[in-house]
mmCIF file of C-alpha atoms in Angstrom:
data_model
loop_
_atom_site.group_PDB
_atom_site.id
_atom_site.type_symbol
_atom_site.label_atom_id
_atom_site.label_comp_id
_atom_site.label_asym_id
_atom_site.label_seq_id
_atom_site.Cartn_x
_atom_site.Cartn_y
_atom_site.Cartn_z
ATOM 1 C CA MET A 1 235.146 96.201 42.544
ATOM 2 C CA ALA A 2 238.233 95.032 41.692
ATOM 3 C CA SER A 3 240.334 92.417 43.060
ATOM 4 C CA MET A 4 244.395 91.795 43.140
ATOM 5 C CA VAL A 5 245.641 88.565 44.183
ATOM 6 C CA VAL A 6 249.136 88.264 46.530
ATOM 7 C CA VAL A 7 250.701 84.771 46.163
ATOM 8 C CA HIS A 8 253.080 84.019 48.793
ATOM 9 C CA HIS A 9 255.827 81.367 48.022
ATOM 10 C CA LYS A 10 256.310 80.073 51.669
ATOM 11 C CA GLN A 11 253.353 78.496 53.320
ATOM 12 C CA PRO A 12 252.088 79.654 56.586
ATOM 13 C CA SER A 13 252.154 77.092 59.892
ATOM 14 C CA SER A 14 248.835 78.506 61.189
ATOM 15 C CA THR A 15 245.402 79.976 60.293
ATOM 16 C CA SER A 16 243.673 83.014 61.524
ATOM 17 C CA THR A 17 241.019 83.682 64.136
ATOM 18 C CA LEU A 18 238.820 86.282 62.382
ATOM 19 C CA LEU A 19 236.908 89.124 64.025
ATOM 20 C CA SER A 20 233.672 90.064 63.263
ATOM 21 C CA SER A 21 233.118 92.812 61.065
ATOM 22 C CA SER A 22 230.490 95.850 61.007
ATOM 23 C CA LEU A 23 229.519 98.518 58.751
ATOM 24 C CA SER A 24 230.611 101.808 59.813
ATOM 25 C CA ASP A 25 228.054 104.711 59.892
ATOM 26 C CA ILE A 26 226.884 106.892 57.133
ATOM 27 C CA ASN A 27 228.033 110.161 57.735
ATOM 28 C CA GLY A 28 229.523 110.693 54.486
ATOM 29 C CA ALA A 29 232.602 113.080 53.712
ATOM 30 C CA ARG A 30 233.837 114.896 56.928
ATOM 31 C CA LEU A 31 234.007 118.138 55.332
ATOM 32 C CA THR A 32 236.036 119.857 58.193
ATOM 33 C CA ALA A 33 239.342 118.720 57.102
ATOM 34 C CA SER A 34 242.082 121.290 55.802
ATOM 35 C CA VAL A 35 242.174 121.732 52.064
ATOM 36 C CA GLN A 36 245.515 123.386 52.121
ATOM 37 C CA TYR A 37 246.797 119.575 53.103
ATOM 38 C CA LYS A 38 249.765 118.694 51.525
ATOM 39 C CA ARG A 39 252.634 115.954 51.591
ATOM 40 C CA LYS A 40 255.962 116.938 50.514
ATOM 41 C CA SER A 41 257.103 113.130 50.349
ATOM 42 C CA TRP A 42 254.604 109.791 51.412
ATOM 43 C CA GLN A 43 255.714 107.765 54.158
ATOM 44 C CA PRO A 44 252.730 105.776 55.303
ATOM 45 C CA LYS A 45 252.061 106.423 59.081
ATOM 46 C CA GLY A 46 252.895 103.104 61.051
ATOM 47 C CA ALA A 47 255.230 101.901 57.914
ATOM 48 C CA LEU A 48 256.502 98.635 58.251
ATOM 49 C CA ARG A 49 260.390 97.819 59.283
ATOM 50 C CA VAL A 50 262.267 95.328 57.264
ATOM 51 C CA THR A 51 265.432 93.409 58.403
ATOM 52 C CA ALA A 52 267.821 91.829 56.437
ATOM 53 C CA SER A 53 266.501 88.499 57.028
ATOM 54 C CA SER A 54 262.801 89.093 55.868
ATOM 55 C CA THR A 55 263.700 90.845 52.972
ATOM 56 C CA LYS A 56 261.844 89.678 50.069
ATOM 57 C CA LYS A 57 262.208 88.933 46.542
ATOM 58 C CA ILE A 58 258.719 90.028 44.972
ATOM 59 C CA LEU A 59 257.239 90.075 41.554
ATOM 60 C CA ILE A 60 254.449 92.578 40.310
ATOM 61 C CA MET A 61 252.540 91.684 37.184
ATOM 62 C CA GLY A 62 252.326 95.119 35.406
ATOM 63 C CA GLY A 63 252.687 97.855 37.995
ATOM 64 C CA THR A 64 253.457 101.011 35.429
ATOM 65 C CA ARG A 65 249.989 102.849 35.874
ATOM 66 C CA PHE A 66 248.368 103.717 39.150
ATOM 67 C CA ILE A 67 248.191 101.243 41.919
ATOM 68 C CA GLY A 68 251.712 99.577 41.341
ATOM 69 C CA ILE A 69 253.392 102.765 40.993
ATOM 70 C CA PHE A 70 252.497 103.252 44.870
ATOM 71 C CA LEU A 71 252.772 99.593 45.581
ATOM 72 C CA SER A 72 256.698 99.553 44.345
ATOM 73 C CA ARG A 73 257.718 102.613 45.659
ATOM 74 C CA LEU A 74 256.422 101.249 49.176
ATOM 75 C CA LEU A 75 257.861 97.774 48.635
ATOM 76 C CA VAL A 76 261.111 99.302 47.650
ATOM 77 C CA LYS A 77 261.188 101.877 50.521
ATOM 78 C CA GLU A 78 260.947 98.748 52.862
ATOM 79 C CA GLY A 79 263.985 97.008 51.771
ATOM 80 C CA HIS A 80 262.433 94.570 49.692
ATOM 81 C CA GLN A 81 263.754 93.727 45.729
ATOM 82 C CA VAL A 82 260.670 94.058 43.298
ATOM 83 C CA THR A 83 260.986 93.426 39.498
ATOM 84 C CA LEU A 84 257.952 94.400 37.573
ATOM 85 C CA PHE A 85 256.574 92.120 34.590
ATOM 86 C CA THR A 86 256.136 93.846 31.428
ATOM 87 C CA ARG A 87 255.598 94.143 27.630
ATOM 88 C CA GLY A 88 257.667 96.945 28.109
ATOM 89 C CA LYS A 89 255.453 99.423 26.112
ATOM 90 C CA ALA A 90 255.632 101.887 29.071
ATOM 91 C CA PRO A 91 258.385 103.340 31.222
ATOM 92 C CA ILE A 92 259.500 100.996 34.294
ATOM 93 C CA ALA A 93 259.927 104.074 36.660
ATOM 94 C CA GLN A 94 258.178 107.735 36.028
ATOM 95 C CA GLN A 95 258.529 110.626 38.747
ATOM 96 C CA LEU A 96 255.606 111.052 40.845
ATOM 97 C CA PRO A 97 254.330 114.599 40.935
ATOM 98 C CA GLY A 98 255.752 115.972 44.225
ATOM 99 C CA GLU A 99 258.952 113.364 44.209
ATOM 100 C CA SER A 100 262.272 114.814 44.798
ATOM 101 C CA GLU A 101 264.898 114.168 41.373
ATOM 102 C CA ALA A 102 266.917 111.950 45.026
ATOM 103 C CA ASP A 103 264.016 109.750 45.873
ATOM 104 C CA PHE A 104 263.396 108.993 42.056
ATOM 105 C CA ALA A 105 266.575 108.582 41.158
ATOM 106 C CA ASP A 106 267.048 106.011 44.326
ATOM 107 C CA PHE A 107 263.968 103.804 43.253
ATOM 108 C CA SER A 108 264.942 103.918 39.622
ATOM 109 C CA SER A 109 268.213 102.268 40.479
ATOM 110 C CA LYS A 110 266.735 99.918 42.294
ATOM 111 C CA ILE A 111 263.676 98.833 40.546
ATOM 112 C CA LEU A 112 264.112 95.449 38.134
ATOM 113 C CA HIS A 113 262.392 94.479 34.994
ATOM 114 C CA LEU A 114 261.173 91.324 33.281
ATOM 115 C CA LYS A 115 259.844 91.746 29.965
ATOM 116 C CA GLY A 116 257.442 89.721 28.565
ATOM 117 C CA ASP A 117 253.973 88.569 27.568
ATOM 118 C CA ARG A 118 252.320 87.133 30.226
ATOM 119 C CA LYS A 119 250.057 85.153 27.522
ATOM 120 C CA ASP A 120 253.041 83.078 26.755
ATOM 121 C CA PHE A 121 252.885 80.656 29.462
ATOM 122 C CA ASP A 122 256.105 78.857 28.684
ATOM 123 C CA PHE A 123 258.315 81.924 28.749
ATOM 124 C CA VAL A 124 256.499 83.380 31.917
ATOM 125 C CA LYS A 125 256.742 79.767 33.614
ATOM 126 C CA SER A 126 260.725 79.469 32.805
ATOM 127 C CA SER A 127 261.659 83.002 33.986
ATOM 128 C CA LEU A 128 259.618 83.361 37.207
ATOM 129 C CA ALA A 129 261.203 79.749 37.693
ATOM 130 C CA ALA A 130 264.761 80.721 37.221
ATOM 131 C CA GLU A 131 264.151 84.045 39.171
ATOM 132 C CA GLY A 132 262.087 82.548 42.328
ATOM 133 C CA PHE A 133 260.532 84.592 43.508
ATOM 134 C CA ASP A 134 259.304 85.039 47.514
ATOM 135 C CA VAL A 135 255.911 86.865 46.462
ATOM 136 C CA VAL A 136 253.385 87.571 43.236
ATOM 137 C CA TYR A 137 251.017 90.569 42.682
ATOM 138 C CA ASP A 138 249.274 89.326 40.321
ATOM 139 C CA ILE A 139 245.267 90.523 38.952
ATOM 140 C CA ASN A 140 242.737 89.044 37.007
ATOM 141 C CA VAL A 141 243.001 89.352 33.155
ATOM 142 C CA ASP A 142 240.159 87.612 31.920
ATOM 143 C CA PRO A 143 238.608 89.761 29.516
ATOM 144 C CA LYS A 144 235.203 88.547 29.619
ATOM 145 C CA SER A 145 234.282 88.092 33.076
ATOM 146 C CA ARG A 146 235.585 90.839 35.409
ATOM 147 C CA HIS A 147 234.186 89.694 38.415
ATOM 148 C CA LYS A 148 233.182 85.925 37.917
ATOM 149 C CA GLY A 149 236.889 85.244 36.885
ATOM 150 C CA LYS A 150 238.263 86.597 40.051
ATOM 151 C CA LEU A 151 236.501 84.314 42.386
ATOM 152 C CA GLU A 152 237.371 81.977 40.167
ATOM 153 C CA THR A 153 241.051 82.581 40.407
ATOM 154 C CA GLU A 154 240.599 82.779 44.459
ATOM 155 C CA SER A 155 239.191 78.647 44.447
ATOM 156 C CA LEU A 156 241.728 77.788 41.813
ATOM 157 C CA LEU A 157 244.579 78.958 43.913
ATOM 158 C CA GLN A 158 242.948 77.365 47.264
ATOM 159 C CA SER A 159 242.502 74.033 45.492
ATOM 160 C CA ARG A 160 246.004 74.232 44.599
ATOM 161 C CA GLY A 161 247.527 74.626 47.893
ATOM 162 C CA VAL A 162 248.819 77.570 47.318
ATOM 163 C CA ASN A 163 249.508 80.694 49.835
ATOM 164 C CA TRP A 164 247.453 83.306 48.422
ATOM 165 C CA THR A 165 245.375 86.633 49.790
ATOM 166 C CA SER A 166 243.048 88.324 47.796
ATOM 167 C CA ILE A 167 242.601 92.246 48.367
ATOM 168 C CA ARG A 168 239.258 93.485 46.582
ATOM 169 C CA PRO A 169 239.385 97.455 46.709
ATOM 170 C CA VAL A 170 236.170 99.226 46.025
ATOM 171 C CA TYR A 171 236.660 102.452 43.971
ATOM 172 C CA ILE A 172 239.895 103.652 43.868
ATOM 173 C CA TYR A 173 241.146 107.110 43.513
ATOM 174 C CA GLY A 174 244.252 109.339 44.005
ATOM 175 C CA PRO A 175 247.023 111.069 42.143
ATOM 176 C CA LEU A 176 247.225 109.428 38.554
ATOM 177 C CA ASN A 177 244.148 107.788 38.882
ATOM 178 C CA TYR A 178 243.447 106.684 35.113
ATOM 179 C CA ASN A 179 240.023 106.322 35.701
ATOM 180 C CA PRO A 180 237.540 109.322 35.845
ATOM 181 C CA VAL A 181 236.772 109.087 38.793
ATOM 182 C CA GLU A 182 237.769 112.249 41.034
ATOM 183 C CA GLU A 183 238.956 113.417 37.641
ATOM 184 C CA TRP A 184 235.472 113.587 36.512
ATOM 185 C CA PHE A 185 234.056 115.712 39.234
ATOM 186 C CA PHE A 186 237.350 118.258 38.821
ATOM 187 C CA HIS A 187 236.640 118.798 35.391
ATOM 188 C CA ARG A 188 233.309 120.488 35.890
ATOM 189 C CA LEU A 189 234.096 122.484 38.989
ATOM 190 C CA LYS A 190 236.856 124.051 37.225
ATOM 191 C CA ALA A 191 234.473 124.878 34.339
ATOM 192 C CA GLY A 192 232.193 126.665 37.017
ATOM 193 C CA ARG A 193 229.128 123.729 35.605
ATOM 194 C CA PRO A 194 226.959 121.630 36.967
ATOM 195 C CA ILE A 195 227.104 118.655 38.140
ATOM 196 C CA PRO A 196 224.837 116.110 36.648
ATOM 197 C CA ILE A 197 223.948 113.135 39.093
ATOM 198 C CA PRO A 198 221.654 110.468 38.312
ATOM 199 C CA ASN A 199 218.103 109.881 40.159
ATOM 200 C CA SER A 200 218.124 110.945 43.805
ATOM 201 C CA GLY A 201 222.118 111.527 44.584
ATOM 202 C CA ILE A 202 221.483 109.884 47.758
ATOM 203 C CA GLN A 203 222.814 106.484 46.503
ATOM 204 C CA ILE A 204 225.681 105.476 48.957
ATOM 205 C CA THR A 205 229.077 104.410 47.741
ATOM 206 C CA GLN A 206 232.741 104.640 48.928
ATOM 207 C CA LEU A 207 236.016 105.526 48.055
ATOM 208 C CA GLY A 208 239.509 104.482 49.074
ATOM 209 C CA HIS A 209 242.895 106.355 48.293
ATOM 210 C CA VAL A 210 245.643 104.151 46.483
ATOM 211 C CA LYS A 211 248.183 105.042 49.227
ATOM 212 C CA ASP A 212 246.012 103.392 51.478
ATOM 213 C CA LEU A 213 245.771 100.341 49.662
ATOM 214 C CA ALA A 214 249.158 100.268 48.986
ATOM 215 C CA THR A 215 249.894 100.188 52.698
ATOM 216 C CA ALA A 216 247.391 97.247 52.680
ATOM 217 C CA PHE A 217 249.005 94.983 50.483
ATOM 218 C CA ILE A 218 252.131 95.383 52.167
ATOM 219 C CA LYS A 219 250.343 94.372 55.712
ATOM 220 C CA VAL A 220 249.750 91.061 54.091
ATOM 221 C CA LEU A 221 253.675 90.384 53.552
ATOM 222 C CA GLY A 222 254.572 87.426 55.915
ATOM 223 C CA ASN A 223 251.741 88.149 57.908
ATOM 224 C CA GLU A 224 250.216 84.142 58.659
ATOM 225 C CA LYS A 225 246.797 85.301 59.707
ATOM 226 C CA ALA A 226 246.312 86.986 56.013
ATOM 227 C CA SER A 227 246.694 83.078 54.480
ATOM 228 C CA ARG A 228 244.049 82.197 52.204
ATOM 229 C CA GLU A 229 241.773 85.163 53.566
ATOM 230 C CA VAL A 230 240.018 87.686 51.403
ATOM 231 C CA PHE A 231 240.279 91.915 52.492
ATOM 232 C CA ASN A 232 237.927 94.918 51.475
ATOM 233 C CA ILE A 233 239.977 97.851 51.394
ATOM 234 C CA SER A 234 238.703 101.238 51.287
ATOM 235 C CA GLY A 235 238.031 104.303 52.875
ATOM 236 C CA GLU A 236 236.411 104.085 56.330
ATOM 237 C CA LYS A 237 233.193 106.656 55.608
ATOM 238 C CA TYR A 238 230.387 106.414 52.932
ATOM 239 C CA VAL A 239 229.261 108.727 50.714
ATOM 240 C CA THR A 240 226.316 109.627 48.744
ATOM 241 C CA PHE A 241 226.355 110.734 45.053
ATOM 242 C CA ASP A 242 226.032 114.479 46.149
ATOM 243 C CA GLY A 243 227.887 114.173 49.101
ATOM 244 C CA LEU A 244 230.897 113.181 46.652
ATOM 245 C CA ALA A 245 230.312 116.173 44.696
ATOM 246 C CA LYS A 246 230.757 118.612 47.402
ATOM 247 C CA ALA A 247 233.515 116.795 48.873
ATOM 248 C CA CYS A 248 235.550 117.217 45.392
ATOM 249 C CA ALA A 249 234.564 120.977 46.008
ATOM 250 C CA LYS A 250 235.548 121.350 49.149
ATOM 251 C CA ALA A 251 238.937 119.765 48.491
ATOM 252 C CA ALA A 252 239.699 121.640 45.494
ATOM 253 C CA GLY A 253 238.830 124.928 47.130
ATOM 254 C CA PHE A 254 235.644 125.423 44.640
ATOM 255 C CA PRO A 255 232.375 126.687 45.917
ATOM 256 C CA GLU A 256 229.706 124.394 46.565
ATOM 257 C CA PRO A 257 228.691 122.919 43.042
ATOM 258 C CA GLU A 258 224.809 123.171 41.473
ATOM 259 C CA ILE A 259 224.195 119.524 41.158
ATOM 260 C CA VAL A 260 221.147 118.290 38.839
ATOM 261 C CA HIS A 261 219.604 115.147 38.690
ATOM 262 C CA TYR A 262 218.067 113.138 36.023
ATOM 263 C CA ASN A 263 216.499 110.154 35.439
ATOM 264 C CA PRO A 264 218.748 107.938 33.036
ATOM 265 C CA LYS A 265 215.999 106.253 31.206
ATOM 266 C CA GLU A 266 214.717 109.028 29.283
ATOM 267 C CA PHE A 267 218.063 109.492 27.732
ATOM 268 C CA ASP A 268 219.964 107.623 24.627
ATOM 269 C CA PHE A 269 223.773 108.513 25.467
ATOM 270 C CA GLY A 270 224.843 105.362 22.978
ATOM 271 C CA LYS A 271 228.049 103.884 24.333
ATOM 272 C CA LYS A 272 229.103 107.409 26.006
ATOM 273 C CA LYS A 273 229.180 106.640 29.729
ATOM 274 C CA PRO A 274 227.437 110.083 31.582
ATOM 275 C CA PHE A 275 228.157 109.699 35.147
ATOM 276 C CA PRO A 276 231.906 107.630 36.381
ATOM 277 C CA PHE A 277 229.893 105.269 39.105
ATOM 278 C CA ARG A 278 227.562 102.515 39.066
ATOM 279 C CA ASP A 279 224.024 103.971 39.831
ATOM 280 C CA GLN A 280 223.573 101.992 42.751
ATOM 281 C CA HIS A 281 224.497 101.556 46.547
ATOM 282 C CA PHE A 282 228.132 100.036 46.279
ATOM 283 C CA PHE A 283 230.140 99.736 49.502
ATOM 284 C CA ALA A 284 231.702 97.401 51.667
ATOM 285 C CA SER A 285 232.824 97.269 55.168
ATOM 286 C CA VAL A 286 236.829 97.303 56.004
ATOM 287 C CA GLU A 287 236.432 96.281 59.765
ATOM 288 C CA LYS A 288 238.224 92.864 59.176
ATOM 289 C CA ALA A 289 241.381 94.509 57.285
ATOM 290 C CA LYS A 290 241.331 96.783 60.282
ATOM 291 C CA SER A 291 241.103 94.069 62.922
ATOM 292 C CA VAL A 292 243.339 91.266 61.350
ATOM 293 C CA LEU A 293 246.151 93.124 59.413
ATOM 294 C CA GLY A 294 246.074 96.348 61.899
ATOM 295 C CA TRP A 295 245.637 98.374 58.938
ATOM 296 C CA LYS A 296 243.933 101.682 58.839
ATOM 297 C CA PRO A 297 243.395 104.063 56.432
ATOM 298 C CA GLU A 298 245.382 107.371 56.570
ATOM 299 C CA PHE A 299 243.088 109.629 54.365
ATOM 300 C CA ASP A 300 239.643 110.825 55.243
ATOM 301 C CA LEU A 301 237.901 111.265 52.279
ATOM 302 C CA VAL A 302 238.215 115.134 51.352
ATOM 303 C CA GLU A 303 241.724 114.859 52.572
ATOM 304 C CA GLY A 304 242.610 112.001 50.338
ATOM 305 C CA LEU A 305 240.886 114.361 47.545
ATOM 306 C CA ALA A 306 242.556 117.128 48.482
ATOM 307 C CA ASP A 307 245.884 115.201 48.310
ATOM 308 C CA SER A 308 245.129 113.697 44.782
ATOM 309 C CA TYR A 309 243.970 117.261 43.566
ATOM 310 C CA ASN A 310 247.110 118.972 45.132
ATOM 311 C CA LEU A 311 249.515 116.682 43.294
ATOM 312 C CA ASP A 312 247.711 115.932 40.111
ATOM 313 C CA PHE A 313 244.578 118.401 39.004
ATOM 314 C CA GLY A 314 245.443 121.234 40.186
ATOM 315 C CA ARG A 315 248.873 121.013 38.744
ATOM 316 C CA GLY A 316 247.081 120.811 35.103
ATOM 317 C CA THR A 317 247.660 117.281 34.523
ATOM 318 C CA PHE A 318 245.362 114.917 33.989
ATOM 319 C CA ARG A 319 244.800 111.511 31.977
ATOM 320 C CA LYS A 320 241.471 112.545 29.644
ATOM 321 C CA GLU A 321 239.944 115.525 28.221
ATOM 322 C CA ALA A 322 237.037 117.029 29.450
ATOM 323 C CA ASP A 323 234.300 115.934 27.792
ATOM 324 C CA PHE A 324 230.682 117.887 28.478
ATOM 325 C CA SER A 325 228.313 116.375 25.567
ATOM 326 C CA THR A 326 226.600 114.397 27.982
ATOM 327 C CA ASP A 327 226.124 116.810 30.339
ATOM 328 C CA ASP A 328 224.656 119.260 27.634
ATOM 329 C CA ILE A 329 222.189 116.554 27.154
ATOM 330 C CA ILE A 330 221.090 116.232 30.313
ATOM 331 C CA LEU A 331 221.182 120.190 31.109
ATOM 332 C CA GLY A 332 219.548 121.092 27.897
ATOM 333 C CA LYS A 333 216.545 119.124 28.649
ATOM 334 C CA SER A 334 216.619 120.475 32.469
ATOM 335 C CA LEU A 335 216.533 123.736 30.956
ATOM 336 C CA VAL A 336 213.195 122.583 28.893
ATOM 337 C CA LEU A 337 211.565 121.498 31.843
ATOM 338 C CA GLN A 338 212.378 124.215 34.116
ATOM 339 C CA SER A 339 210.760 126.679 31.128
#
């Protein structure tokens, strides 16, 4: 599970009263959604209205790959002054699929850039102190511990008396996703290939749309109830691996796929990863975020997958070329067993 920390400059005067959260039912994807669903421009439902007095100076560490692209746009639309801190290796602004020239030009004219290396602590300290940011969006960068380090970050901020909020997404998907989540399925569906899924295929998982995640980040700004709290952010419904394969097909307009189950212990794939998800149940309740933040996902699973497909893979754009080498190993053995 990824984790992002929001650091607020001003200290709130009160803490929140948390409501109990409960797991949503396991219905999988809602396959009745229309696969033709499209948005010409993105404006989240119930978007916050920002006044001049509530405008904040916001720093995003990174922000040019996936989540930060959508978060920075939403922050700018809400009237905040947004600065991206990067090494300058990637363009600060890139036009989103389906974004008009006018909207892109408006965003590009407002986004600011602070170039530097976050490992240069003296530069970071002096630069940030000079700017006086109200809010900092950051991620864990411990290369040795992807998960323990994130928990330790929360403990450190708590011990220093910093006003912080931690956002914990599960699996994130959506246009421009650089992780092969939905793209892995789309490649196989487009090629008309069977979908190899480890073990029984009834492992339960959960996906959240990147735009819903960006909206959650906005919801914690200036929210006293979010002070020193941790929120799981993802979709409202859980889905099995088999159900996800079928949901991707439904969203993209492909026939229901042939699914082949296999035992991973019977194969040696070397360093290659034959399946993009953990081979286990992996999900979390989002009830706390809904009750405390007033946040609610805009996308159900099939609708969100359709949004991702229509604005990205369906246009012929993707991050990684298809690699079916592990599939061929699995399918080759399956054919031998069947014969």
